[in-house]
Coordinates of N, CA and C in Angstrom, one line a residue:
I1 N 30.1 46.3 43.5 CA 29.7 47.4 42.6 C 29.4 46.8 41.3
V2 N 28.3 47.2 40.7 CA 27.9 46.7 39.4 C 28.1 47.8 38.3
F3 N 28.9 47.5 37.3 CA 29.1 48.5 36.2 C 28.2 48.0 35.0
E4 N 27.3 48.8 34.6 CA 26.4 48.4 33.5 C 26.5 49.4 32.4
N5 N 26.8 49.0 31.1 CA 26.9 50.0 30.0 C 25.6 50.0 29.3
N6 N 25.5 50.9 28.2 CA 24.3 51.0 27.4 C 23.9 49.7 26.8
A7 N 24.8 48.8 26.5 CA 24.4 47.5 25.9 C 23.9 46.5 26.9
N8 N 23.7 47.0 28.2 CA 23.3 46.1 29.3 C 24.3 45.0 29.6
I9 N 25.5 45.2 29.3 CA 26.6 44.3 29.7 C 27.0 44.6 31.1
T10 N 26.9 43.7 32.0 CA 27.2 43.9 33.4 C 28.6 43.4 33.8
M11 N 29.4 44.2 34.4 CA 30.7 43.8 35.0 C 30.6 44.0 36.5
V12 N 31.0 43.0 37.2 CA 31.0 43.1 38.7 C 32.4 43.4 39.2
S13 N 32.5 44.3 40.1 CA 33.8 44.7 40.7 C 33.6 45.0 42.2
G14 N 34.6 44.9 42.9 CA 34.6 45.2 44.3 C 35.6 46.2 44.8
G15 N 35.6 46.6 46.0 CA 36.6 47.5 46.5 C 36.2 48.9 46.5
K16 N 37.1 49.8 46.7 CA 36.9 51.2 46.7 C 37.4 51.8 45.4
F17 N 36.7 52.9 45.0 CA 37.2 53.6 43.8 C 36.8 55.1 44.0
E18 N 37.5 55.9 43.2 CA 37.2 57.3 43.2 C 36.8 57.7 41.8
V19 N 35.8 58.6 41.7 CA 35.4 59.1 40.4 C 35.8 60.5 40.4
S20 N 36.5 60.9 39.3 CA 36.8 62.3 39.1 C 36.3 62.7 37.8
Y21 N 36.1 64.0 37.6 CA 35.4 64.4 36.4 C 36.1 65.6 35.8
E22 N 36.2 65.7 34.5 CA 36.8 66.8 33.8 C 35.7 67.3 32.9
G23 N 35.4 68.6 32.9 CA 34.4 69.2 32.1 C 33.4 70.0 32.9
T24 N 32.2 70.2 32.4 CA 31.2 71.0 33.1 C 30.2 70.0 33.8
A25 N 30.0 70.2 35.0 CA 29.1 69.3 35.8 C 27.8 70.1 36.1
T26 N 26.8 69.3 36.2 CA 25.5 69.9 36.6 C 25.0 69.3 37.9
S27 N 24.2 70.0 38.6 CA 23.7 69.4 39.8 C 22.2 69.6 39.9
T28 N 21.6 69.0 40.9 CA 20.1 69.1 41.1 C 19.9 70.2 42.2
N29 N 18.7 70.6 42.3 CA 18.3 71.6 43.3 C 17.8 71.0 44.6
T30 N 17.9 69.7 44.7 CA 17.5 69.0 45.9 C 18.6 68.2 46.5
Y31 N 18.4 67.8 47.7 CA 19.4 67.0 48.4 C 18.8 65.7 48.8
T32 N 19.5 64.6 48.4 CA 19.1 63.3 48.8 C 20.1 62.7 49.7
E33 N 19.7 62.4 50.9 CA 20.7 62.0 52.0 C 21.5 60.8 51.6
Y34 N 20.9 59.8 50.9 CA 21.6 58.6 50.5 C 21.1 58.1 49.2
T35 N 22.0 57.9 48.2 CA 21.6 57.4 46.9 C 22.3 56.1 46.7
N36 N 21.6 55.1 46.2 CA 22.3 53.8 46.0 C 22.6 53.6 44.5
K37 N 22.5 54.6 43.6 CA 22.7 54.4 42.2 C 23.3 55.6 41.6
V38 N 24.3 55.5 40.8 CA 24.9 56.6 40.1 C 24.9 56.2 38.6
T39 N 24.6 57.2 37.7 CA 24.7 56.9 36.3 C 25.8 57.8 35.8
V40 N 26.8 57.2 35.1 CA 27.9 57.9 34.4 C 27.6 58.0 32.9
N41 N 27.5 59.2 32.4 CA 27.3 59.4 31.0 C 28.5 59.9 30.4
G42 N 29.0 59.2 29.4 CA 30.3 59.5 28.7 C 31.2 58.3 28.7
T43 N 32.4 58.6 28.7 CA 33.4 57.5 28.7 C 34.2 57.4 30.0
F44 N 34.3 56.2 30.5 CA 35.0 56.0 31.7 C 36.3 55.2 31.4
V45 N 37.4 55.6 31.9 CA 38.7 55.0 31.6 C 39.2 54.5 33.0
D46 N 39.4 53.2 33.1 CA 39.9 52.7 34.4 C 41.4 52.8 34.5
D47 N 42.0 52.4 35.6 CA 43.5 52.5 35.8 C 44.3 51.7 34.8
S48 N 43.7 50.6 34.2 CA 44.4 49.8 33.3 C 44.3 50.3 31.9
G49 N 43.5 51.4 31.7 CA 43.4 52.0 30.4 C 42.2 51.5 29.6
K50 N 41.3 50.6 30.2 CA 40.1 50.1 29.5 C 39.1 51.3 29.4
H51 N 38.4 51.4 28.3 CA 37.4 52.4 28.1 C 36.0 51.8 28.2
Y52 N 35.1 52.4 29.0 CA 33.7 52.0 29.1 C 32.8 53.1 28.7
S53 N 31.7 52.8 28.0 CA 30.8 53.9 27.6 C 29.9 54.1 28.8
S54 N 28.8 54.9 28.7 CA 27.9 55.2 29.8 C 27.5 54.0 30.5
F55 N 27.4 54.1 31.9 CA 27.0 53.0 32.7 C 26.4 53.4 34.0
A56 N 25.9 52.5 34.8 CA 25.3 52.8 36.1 C 26.1 52.0 37.1
L57 N 26.2 52.6 38.3 CA 26.8 52.0 39.5 C 25.6 51.7 40.5
D58 N 25.4 50.5 40.8 CA 24.3 50.1 41.8 C 24.9 49.6 43.1
N59 N 24.1 49.6 44.1 CA 24.5 49.0 45.4 C 25.7 49.7 46.0
M60 N 25.7 51.0 45.9 CA 26.9 51.7 46.4 C 26.8 52.0 47.9
G61 N 28.0 52.1 48.5 CA 28.1 52.6 49.8 C 29.0 53.8 49.7
I62 N 28.5 55.0 50.2 CA 29.2 56.2 50.0 C 30.1 56.5 51.2
A63 N 31.4 56.6 50.9 CA 32.4 56.8 52.0 C 32.4 58.3 52.4
Y64 N 32.3 59.2 51.4 CA 32.1 60.6 51.6 C 31.7 61.3 50.3
A65 N 31.0 62.4 50.4 CA 30.6 63.2 49.3 C 31.0 64.6 49.5
D66 N 31.5 65.3 48.5 CA 31.9 66.7 48.7 C 31.5 67.4 47.5
T67 N 30.5 68.2 47.6 CA 30.0 69.1 46.5 C 29.8 70.5 47.0
A68 N 29.7 71.4 46.0 CA 29.5 72.8 46.4 C 28.0 73.1 46.6
S69 N 27.1 72.3 46.1 CA 25.7 72.7 46.0 C 24.8 71.9 46.9
D70 N 24.9 70.6 46.9 CA 23.8 69.7 47.4 C 24.1 69.2 48.8
I71 N 25.2 69.5 49.4 CA 25.4 68.9 50.8 C 24.5 69.6 51.7
L72 N 23.9 68.8 52.6 CA 23.0 69.3 53.6 C 23.7 70.4 54.4
K73 N 23.0 71.5 54.6 CA 23.7 72.6 55.4 C 22.7 73.1 56.5
N74 N 23.3 73.4 57.6 CA 22.6 73.9 58.8 C 22.8 75.4 58.9
K75 N 21.9 76.1 59.4 CA 22.0 77.5 59.5 C 22.5 78.0 60.9
L76 N 23.4 78.9 60.8 CA 23.9 79.6 62.0 C 23.4 81.1 61.9
T77 N 22.6 81.5 62.9 CA 22.1 82.9 62.9 C 22.8 83.6 64.1
V78 N 23.5 84.7 63.8 CA 24.2 85.5 64.8 C 23.5 86.9 64.8
T79 N 23.0 87.2 66.0 CA 22.3 88.5 66.2 C 22.9 89.3 67.4
K80 N 22.4 90.5 67.5 CA 22.9 91.4 68.6 C 21.9 92.4 69.1
D81 N 22.2 93.0 70.2 CA 21.5 94.1 70.8 C 22.5 95.1 71.3
G82 N 22.3 96.3 71.0 CA 23.3 97.4 71.4 C 24.3 97.7 70.3
S83 N 25.3 98.5 70.8 CA 26.3 99.0 69.8 C 27.5 98.1 69.7
G84 N 27.5 97.5 68.6 CA 28.6 96.5 68.3 C 28.3 95.8 67.0
S85 N 29.2 94.9 66.6 CA 29.0 94.2 65.3 C 29.1 92.7 65.6
V86 N 28.3 92.0 64.7 CA 28.4 90.5 64.8 C 28.5 90.0 63.3
S87 N 29.0 88.8 63.2 CA 29.1 88.2 61.8 C 29.1 86.7 62.0
G88 N 28.9 86.0 60.9 CA 28.9 84.5 60.9 C 27.6 83.9 60.5
T89 N 26.5 84.7 60.3 CA 25.3 84.2 59.9 C 25.4 83.5 58.5
G90 N 24.9 82.3 58.4 CA 25.1 81.6 57.1 C 24.7 80.2 57.2
R91 N 24.9 79.4 56.1 CA 24.7 78.0 56.1 C 26.1 77.3 56.1
Y92 N 26.2 76.3 56.9 CA 27.5 75.6 57.0 C 27.2 74.1 56.8
P93 N 28.2 73.3 56.3 CA 28.0 71.9 56.1 C 27.7 71.2 57.4
Y94 N 26.8 70.2 57.4 CA 26.3 69.6 58.6 C 27.5 68.9 59.4
N95 N 28.6 68.6 58.8 CA 29.7 68.0 59.5 C 30.8 69.0 59.8
G96 N 30.6 70.2 59.5 CA 31.6 71.3 59.7 C 31.3 72.1 60.9
S97 N 31.8 73.3 60.9 CA 31.6 74.3 62.0 C 31.4 75.6 61.4
G98 N 30.6 76.4 62.1 CA 30.4 77.8 61.8 C 31.1 78.7 62.8
K99 N 31.4 79.9 62.4 CA 32.1 80.8 63.4 C 31.3 82.0 63.6
A100 N 30.9 82.2 64.9 CA 30.2 83.4 65.3 C 31.2 84.4 65.8
V101 N 31.1 85.6 65.4 CA 32.1 86.7 65.8 C 31.3 87.9 66.3
W102 N 31.7 88.5 67.4 CA 31.1 89.6 68.0 C 32.1 90.6 68.5
K103 N 31.8 91.9 68.3 CA 32.8 92.9 68.8 C 32.0 94.2 69.2
P104 N 32.2 94.6 70.5 CA 31.5 95.8 70.9 C 32.1 97.0 70.3
S105 N 31.3 98.1 70.1 CA 31.8 99.3 69.6 C 32.7 100.0 70.7
S106 N 33.5 100.9 70.3 CA 34.3 101.6 71.3 C 33.5 102.2 72.4
G107 N 33.9 102.0 73.6 CA 33.1 102.5 74.8 C 32.0 101.6 75.2
N108 N 32.0 100.4 74.6 CA 31.0 99.4 75.0 C 31.7 98.1 75.4
Y109 N 30.9 97.2 76.0 CA 31.4 95.9 76.3 C 30.3 94.8 76.0
T110 N 30.7 93.6 75.9 CA 29.7 92.5 75.7 C 29.3 92.1 77.1
R111 N 28.0 92.3 77.4 CA 27.5 92.0 78.7 C 26.8 90.6 78.8
L112 N 26.5 90.1 77.6 CA 25.8 88.8 77.6 C 26.1 88.1 76.2
L113 N 26.4 86.8 76.3 CA 26.6 86.0 75.1 C 25.8 84.8 75.3
L114 N 24.9 84.5 74.3 CA 24.1 83.3 74.4 C 24.4 82.4 73.1
I115 N 24.7 81.2 73.3 CA 24.8 80.3 72.1 C 23.8 79.2 72.3
D116 N 22.9 79.1 71.4 CA 21.8 78.1 71.5 C 21.0 78.3 72.8
G117 N 20.9 79.6 73.2 CA 20.1 79.9 74.4 C 20.8 79.7 75.7
Q118 N 22.0 79.3 75.7 CA 22.8 79.0 76.9 C 23.8 80.2 77.1
V119 N 23.8 80.7 78.3 CA 24.8 81.8 78.7 C 26.2 81.2 78.6
R120 N 27.1 81.9 77.9 CA 28.4 81.5 77.7 C 29.4 82.6 78.1
D121 N 29.5 82.8 79.4 CA 30.4 83.8 80.0 C 31.9 83.4 79.7
D122 N 32.2 82.1 79.5 CA 33.5 81.7 79.2 C 34.0 82.1 77.9
L123 N 33.1 82.5 77.0 CA 33.5 82.9 75.6 C 33.4 84.4 75.4
V124 N 32.9 85.2 76.3 CA 32.6 86.6 76.1 C 33.8 87.4 75.6
L125 N 34.9 87.2 76.3 CA 36.1 88.0 75.9 C 36.9 87.5 74.7
R126 N 36.6 86.3 74.2 CA 37.2 85.8 73.0 C 36.8 86.5 71.8
G127 N 35.6 87.0 71.7 CA 35.1 87.7 70.6 C 34.7 86.7 69.4
Q128 N 34.8 85.5 69.6 CA 34.4 84.5 68.5 C 34.3 83.1 69.1
A129 N 33.5 82.3 68.4 CA 33.3 80.9 68.9 C 33.1 80.0 67.6
D130 N 33.7 78.9 67.6 CA 33.5 77.9 66.6 C 32.4 77.0 67.1
I131 N 31.3 76.9 66.2 CA 30.2 76.1 66.6 C 30.0 74.9 65.7
A132 N 30.1 73.7 66.3 CA 30.0 72.4 65.5 C 28.5 72.3 65.1
M133 N 28.3 72.3 63.7 CA 27.0 72.3 63.2 C 26.2 71.0 63.4
K134 N 26.9 69.9 63.3 CA 26.3 68.6 63.6 C 24.9 68.4 62.8
D135 N 23.9 68.2 63.6 CA 22.6 67.9 62.9 C 21.5 68.9 63.1
R136 N 21.8 70.1 63.3 CA 20.7 71.1 63.5 C 21.2 72.5 63.3
D137 N 20.2 73.5 63.3 CA 20.6 74.9 63.2 C 21.0 75.4 64.6
H138 N 21.8 76.5 64.6 CA 22.3 77.1 65.8 C 22.1 78.6 65.8
T139 N 22.1 79.2 67.0 CA 22.0 80.6 67.2 C 23.1 81.1 68.1
A140 N 23.5 82.4 67.9 CA 24.4 83.1 68.8 C 23.8 84.5 68.9
F141 N 23.8 85.0 70.1 CA 23.3 86.4 70.4 C 24.3 87.1 71.3
A142 N 24.7 88.3 71.0 CA 25.5 89.1 71.8 C 24.8 90.4 72.2
A143 N 24.9 90.8 73.4 CA 24.3 92.0 73.9 C 25.4 92.9 74.4
F144 N 25.4 94.2 73.8 CA 26.4 95.1 74.1 C 25.8 96.3 75.0
T145 N 26.7 96.8 75.9 CA 26.3 97.8 76.8 C 27.4 98.9 76.9
K146 N 27.0 100.1 77.1 CA 28.0 101.2 77.3 C 28.8 101.0 78.6
G147 N 30.0 101.3 78.6 CA 30.9 101.1 79.8 C 32.2 100.4 79.4
V148 N 33.0 100.2 80.4 CA 34.3 99.6 80.2 C 34.4 98.2 80.8

């Protein structure tokens, strides 16, 4: 890892580190799957108490990233036909899971459940399913019919 301050003084370091931030953060409106450079504006204080002014980190390997805005998200769309309710439509982190929920109205039952176009009779009575988002969008469809 290369630390470079505004005076172009370069310090080389290795190993893992964590960057935490206090104050107001801003983000971009775009997602970049992998970035190899980070610029830190302000003052950085290391574990030994040394202070560094603004600098750049180059040649980074990212172990994980966790933000509220820019993480790639896949869409889960939950739809229905007939008298009942469904929920769970939304965007979920690519490495997380989404929850599809379905419930027939009184006097109705779930006659068909499709997840990603596949019939899922094994899940019909559960009323919900956790769907691993992985690397694509997903769909869930519940069809409700009168009867018991």
